[in-house]
């Protein structure tokens, strides 16, 4: 597989949309659910058919890793078919597992591999090799696995699995669905109760999909917004078909573009509406956005609906820190919306943004600053001054730092700003949103025209 990091950079300059955005689109499948669908299907014995899978670079890395462990994974028409003898059929991969740009793939797979009776080697691209793995290696070591890493617990690393793992009981110091999921997946092969306490509820796709594959998972909510998740091992998964909804984190980009480009009205069909993912929609409505859901329904165990968005004036907002896990990937594009809003915004409790595909706190500040917006950081909060009369936005160059969401946020800025925005490299958009520019142009964005 081609490595994105080694492909040529794709610079782009984006000018203001010449006309309102309009029309109906569907965004690609949910990235979090797609990774889990491939992993869980490979862990299950039997045949799983997946529809709506995100065919982005990150997810293709997960597919390659699960193949290397022994699953047969192929595309048949519009579906992906996973045929596996289950975890008992897994064997030691003959090469390094390269997870590319994907933190989710690396962290969740670490959990699976920690409880298997062989050794694996894992690496990633320059961005992933800079991201912290200690958050998973520390709890996962409690099951008897050994992780040999570079200095500061960074990839590449060797995972010496323990085929008779002990169940892990862990209270998470950070709100991270990746860490929670890694521990739960390690628990599948352990004898006894694996228990994870999370201080704030994070996306629950792992819990939902484990149940879908026949594994009983207990979830208890505490009074302060936290949760305790328990799984009794050993537990075997049974193959079940999966329907992947559209990714709300990908929908965020056309949504904010449509809110900001005057006169726009768009519909995005079939978007996942899991309440632990939709903090951005709550926030945009608080800002006065005309954002409505039509036809809400449940598909494949997850709520989905069609979103109708109409452009309008936005006002500044104060986003509480406890909302961060439900919109953790949406802050760069929210910050762009805030730069066009009337009045200042305060986005609170963003420490986790520092350890994403880039340091997104610093990179978002740089994106806005380069384009004439006033923004600063106080502790873990970002403060964005709203639109200042007479001060044009745009005109800057944005460094995307191997970060897909930075690139798409900069494109949205360019569509709404009065001066063009230049982006050094848009190649990484392929990790989560293949066809992004084409889809935006189908709405009339005129990017690259
Ligand atoms: C993800 C969890 C989040 C998110 C990432 C996907 C997942 O990371 O940023 O894009 O699929 O579990 P953290 O759990 O580390 O916050």
XYZ file of C-alpha atoms in Angstrom, residues 16-378:
363
model
C -14.549 32.507 -1.645
C -17.447 30.487 -3.047
C -18.835 32.470 -6.001
C -22.406 31.412 -5.239
C -24.386 29.858 -2.392
C -23.815 26.164 -1.692
C -26.815 24.015 -2.526
C -27.914 20.426 -3.034
C -27.965 17.098 -1.245
C -24.894 14.987 -0.500
C -23.895 11.978 1.586
C -20.574 11.986 3.441
C -18.367 8.858 3.685
C -18.828 6.249 6.398
C -17.969 6.886 10.036
C -14.257 6.398 10.643
C -14.580 5.170 14.235
C -17.272 2.644 13.324
C -15.403 1.505 10.188
C -12.210 0.639 12.124
C -14.242 -1.267 14.687
C -16.315 -3.079 12.056
C -13.196 -4.495 10.398
C -11.486 -5.381 13.674
C -14.533 -6.989 15.277
C -15.452 -8.878 12.104
C -11.913 -10.295 11.992
C -12.158 -11.294 15.677
C -15.462 -13.073 14.994
C -15.759 -16.521 13.541
C -17.758 -16.537 10.302
C -18.633 -14.106 7.532
C -19.459 -10.437 8.149
C -20.723 -8.121 5.420
C -20.119 -4.423 5.989
C -21.958 -1.719 4.048
C -21.043 1.962 4.072
C -17.447 1.320 5.151
C -15.188 4.366 4.944
C -12.591 3.618 2.273
C -10.129 6.159 3.630
C -6.437 5.521 4.092
C -6.756 5.102 7.890
C -9.359 2.357 7.590
C -7.455 0.609 4.797
C -4.538 0.367 7.234
C -6.780 -1.469 9.678
C -7.930 -3.800 6.885
C -4.296 -4.566 5.998
C -3.415 -5.278 9.642
C -6.358 -7.641 10.140
C -5.390 -9.453 6.928
C -1.832 -9.776 8.227
C -3.250 -11.456 11.348
C -5.201 -14.001 9.286
C -8.613 -12.629 8.249
C -9.757 -12.671 4.634
C -11.033 -9.187 3.770
C -12.314 -8.277 0.326
C -14.552 -5.768 -1.398
C -17.574 -7.243 -3.176
C -19.518 -4.599 -5.069
C -20.324 -1.859 -2.582
C -19.844 -4.136 0.440
C -16.785 -5.298 2.331
C -16.741 -8.962 3.287
C -14.684 -10.243 6.204
C -14.267 -13.983 6.528
C -12.411 -15.192 9.577
C -11.746 -18.236 11.704
C -11.930 -15.845 14.655
C -9.202 -14.854 17.044
C -8.152 -18.511 17.422
C -7.171 -18.419 13.747
C -4.856 -15.408 14.187
C -1.108 -15.944 13.870
C 2.030 -13.875 14.133
C 2.289 -11.383 11.243
C 5.450 -11.796 9.172
C 6.071 -8.059 8.870
C 5.701 -4.787 10.735
C 2.097 -3.518 11.047
C 2.118 0.001 9.617
C -0.866 1.960 10.907
C -0.119 5.022 8.759
C -1.688 8.195 10.188
C -4.249 6.431 12.389
C -4.189 6.721 16.171
C -7.444 4.766 16.456
C -6.015 1.826 14.497
C -2.798 1.822 16.545
C -4.455 2.106 19.974
C -7.309 -0.355 19.430
C -5.060 -2.909 17.780
C -2.606 -2.643 20.674
C -5.423 -3.797 22.934
C -6.226 -6.802 20.752
C -2.581 -7.797 20.331
C -1.760 -7.497 24.031
C -3.882 -10.588 24.758
C -2.594 -12.844 21.976
C 0.226 -15.390 22.290
C 2.730 -13.854 19.860
C 4.859 -10.810 19.145
C 3.992 -7.995 16.713
C 5.832 -4.916 15.588
C 3.916 -1.708 14.939
C 4.811 1.603 13.358
C 3.130 4.553 11.641
C 3.862 7.706 9.673
C 5.788 10.657 11.115
C 2.625 12.083 12.706
C 1.628 8.822 14.421
C 5.224 8.138 15.518
C 5.055 11.434 17.414
C 1.847 10.590 19.313
C 1.711 9.201 22.866
C 1.256 5.446 23.253
C 1.841 5.466 27.033
C -1.891 6.027 27.529
C -2.427 2.453 26.252
C 0.862 0.737 27.112
C 0.491 1.573 30.833
C -2.960 0.014 31.355
C -2.384 -2.825 28.885
C 0.850 -3.897 30.611
C -1.322 -4.878 33.593
C -2.525 -7.931 31.644
C 1.022 -9.256 31.339
C 1.860 -7.982 27.859
C 5.233 -6.332 27.313
C 5.644 -3.224 25.147
C 9.096 -2.278 23.902
C 8.923 1.261 22.561
C 11.146 4.137 21.510
C 11.970 6.715 24.138
C 8.870 8.317 25.682
C 6.643 5.350 24.692
C 6.438 6.309 21.018
C 6.096 4.080 17.944
C 7.650 1.965 16.513
C 7.068 -0.573 19.234
C 7.110 -4.318 19.756
C 4.096 -5.859 21.465
C 4.918 -9.122 23.192
C 1.424 -10.448 23.778
C 0.356 -12.576 26.710
C -1.865 -15.468 25.581
C -3.280 -15.881 29.117
C -3.941 -12.243 29.960
C -5.221 -11.024 33.310
C -8.395 -8.871 33.221
C -7.633 -5.153 33.565
C -9.381 -2.838 36.025
C -8.595 0.776 35.205
C -9.811 4.298 35.966
C -8.874 6.429 32.985
C -6.946 9.633 33.693
C -8.014 11.093 30.306
C -11.330 10.999 28.463
C -10.376 8.788 25.508
C -12.541 6.306 23.632
C -9.386 4.850 22.129
C -7.950 3.961 25.536
C -11.292 2.604 26.774
C -11.652 0.499 23.634
C -8.100 -0.882 23.820
C -8.711 -2.114 27.370
C -12.096 -3.657 26.537
C -10.619 -5.449 23.513
C -7.773 -6.799 25.666
C -10.453 -8.148 27.991
C -11.980 -10.397 25.330
C -9.213 -12.943 25.839
C -8.853 -12.521 29.616
C -10.575 -14.696 32.208
C -12.698 -12.565 34.543
C -14.162 -9.066 34.628
C -12.455 -6.256 32.727
C -13.620 -2.920 34.107
C -12.989 0.573 32.751
C -14.072 3.724 34.550
C -14.239 6.857 32.432
C -14.484 10.273 34.088
C -16.618 11.660 31.224
C -18.577 9.475 28.792
C -16.773 9.092 25.461
C -18.029 7.656 22.170
C -19.526 4.231 22.845
C -19.177 2.564 19.443
C -17.024 -0.219 20.921
C -19.644 -1.048 23.540
C -22.473 -0.905 20.959
C -20.643 -3.046 18.433
C -19.426 -5.626 20.949
C -23.067 -6.118 21.931
C -23.986 -6.341 18.239
C -21.421 -9.161 17.863
C -22.967 -10.978 20.823
C -20.659 -9.964 23.681
C -22.498 -8.836 26.847
C -21.181 -5.468 28.033
C -22.483 -3.711 31.147
C -22.592 0.090 31.256
C -23.328 1.974 34.491
C -23.601 5.757 34.422
C -22.500 7.712 37.495
C -24.083 10.964 38.625
C -21.216 13.147 37.337
C -21.395 12.177 33.641
C -18.885 9.330 33.932
C -19.418 5.659 33.175
C -18.199 2.259 34.290
C -18.007 -0.384 31.564
C -17.621 -4.064 32.436
C -17.027 -7.077 30.208
C -16.718 -10.687 31.335
C -14.059 -12.703 29.534
C -13.212 -14.812 27.775
C -15.821 -13.716 25.252
C -16.179 -14.839 21.668
C -17.670 -12.702 18.907
C -20.225 -14.043 16.435
C -20.181 -12.665 12.882
C -23.002 -10.144 12.265
C -23.497 -7.772 9.351
C -22.746 -4.094 9.984
C -24.199 -0.915 8.465
C -21.870 2.077 8.840
C -23.619 5.482 9.016
C -22.189 8.694 7.531
C -19.523 10.283 9.719
C -20.769 13.291 11.737
C -17.142 14.435 12.072
C -16.860 14.548 8.265
C -20.304 16.180 7.912
C -18.955 18.990 10.108
C -17.001 20.510 7.188
C -19.829 20.937 4.638
C -22.121 21.987 7.530
C -19.877 24.858 8.634
C -19.207 25.829 4.999
C -22.967 26.027 4.329
C -23.548 28.078 7.488
C -20.870 30.591 6.460
C -21.388 30.991 2.696
C -24.334 33.435 2.427
C -27.537 32.083 0.929
C -26.512 28.408 1.179
C -28.933 25.586 1.873
C -27.787 21.953 1.811
C -28.949 18.535 2.983
C -26.551 15.838 4.178
C -28.250 12.471 4.200
C -27.683 9.521 6.507
C -25.442 11.112 9.155
C -24.686 9.241 12.400
C -26.344 11.000 15.359
C -24.928 9.101 18.347
C -25.310 11.607 21.208
C -21.678 11.047 22.222
C -20.606 12.421 18.817
C -22.912 15.363 18.206
C -21.551 18.063 20.521
C -20.794 20.234 17.493
C -24.435 20.268 16.434
C -25.488 21.363 19.940
C -22.840 24.086 19.875
C -23.729 25.374 16.408
C -27.388 25.621 17.427
C -26.331 27.625 20.498
C -24.574 29.950 18.041
C -27.894 30.433 16.234
C -27.289 27.999 13.362
C -30.256 26.816 11.322
C -29.424 23.106 11.538
C -32.282 20.616 11.630
C -32.545 16.845 11.611
C -35.168 15.183 9.453
C -36.123 11.532 9.352
C -34.277 10.379 12.477
C -34.146 6.570 12.586
C -31.994 3.722 13.934
C -29.821 1.782 11.482
C -27.365 -0.924 12.472
C -27.814 -0.024 16.148
C -26.858 3.658 15.711
C -29.231 6.652 15.357
C -28.998 8.348 11.939
C -30.816 11.184 10.199
C -30.632 13.729 7.405
C -29.305 17.171 8.279
C -30.639 20.340 6.687
C -28.388 23.392 7.000
C -29.151 26.997 6.051
C -26.673 29.870 6.117
C -27.210 32.628 8.662
C -25.574 34.892 11.178
C -23.727 33.076 13.979
C -22.984 34.493 17.428
C -20.094 33.669 19.750
C -20.425 30.730 22.125
C -19.003 29.419 25.403
C -18.431 25.648 25.089
C -18.115 23.815 28.445
C -15.177 21.400 28.931
C -17.414 18.401 29.588
C -18.738 18.656 26.034
C -15.254 18.157 24.545
C -15.345 14.338 24.180
C -18.538 14.548 22.101
C -16.923 16.924 19.596
C -13.196 16.391 20.099
C -12.399 16.236 16.364
C -14.565 19.227 15.487
C -12.736 22.085 17.247
C -10.625 23.234 14.266
C -13.686 23.766 12.062
C -15.696 25.172 14.988
C -12.896 27.699 15.539
C -13.266 28.741 11.882
C -17.021 29.246 12.451
C -16.224 31.294 15.584
C -13.906 33.580 13.589
C -16.917 34.571 11.446
C -19.357 34.848 14.375
C -20.561 38.006 16.074
C -18.860 38.296 19.456
C -16.114 36.262 21.126
C -16.144 32.499 21.745
C -14.474 30.496 24.476
C -13.811 26.795 23.780
C -12.906 25.206 27.110
C -10.889 22.189 28.188
C -8.971 21.386 24.996
C -5.855 19.665 26.426
C -6.502 16.520 24.346
C -6.239 18.542 21.119
C -2.486 18.740 21.699
C -2.048 15.002 20.999
C -4.115 14.522 17.840
C -2.750 14.014 14.306
C -1.006 17.346 14.990
C -0.957 19.646 18.010
C -4.394 20.886 16.956
C -4.523 23.615 19.574
C -1.379 25.263 18.201
C -2.235 24.439 14.574
C -5.757 25.899 14.824
C -4.404 29.081 16.401
C -1.888 29.297 13.531
C -4.622 28.689 10.923
C -6.782 31.515 12.262
C -3.914 33.915 12.945
C -2.494 33.502 9.427
C -5.920 34.455 8.094
C -6.450 37.607 10.112
C -8.609 36.274 12.962
C -7.807 37.204 16.562
C -7.304 34.098 18.700
C -5.340 33.102 21.768
C -4.965 30.259 24.264
C -5.453 30.590 28.029
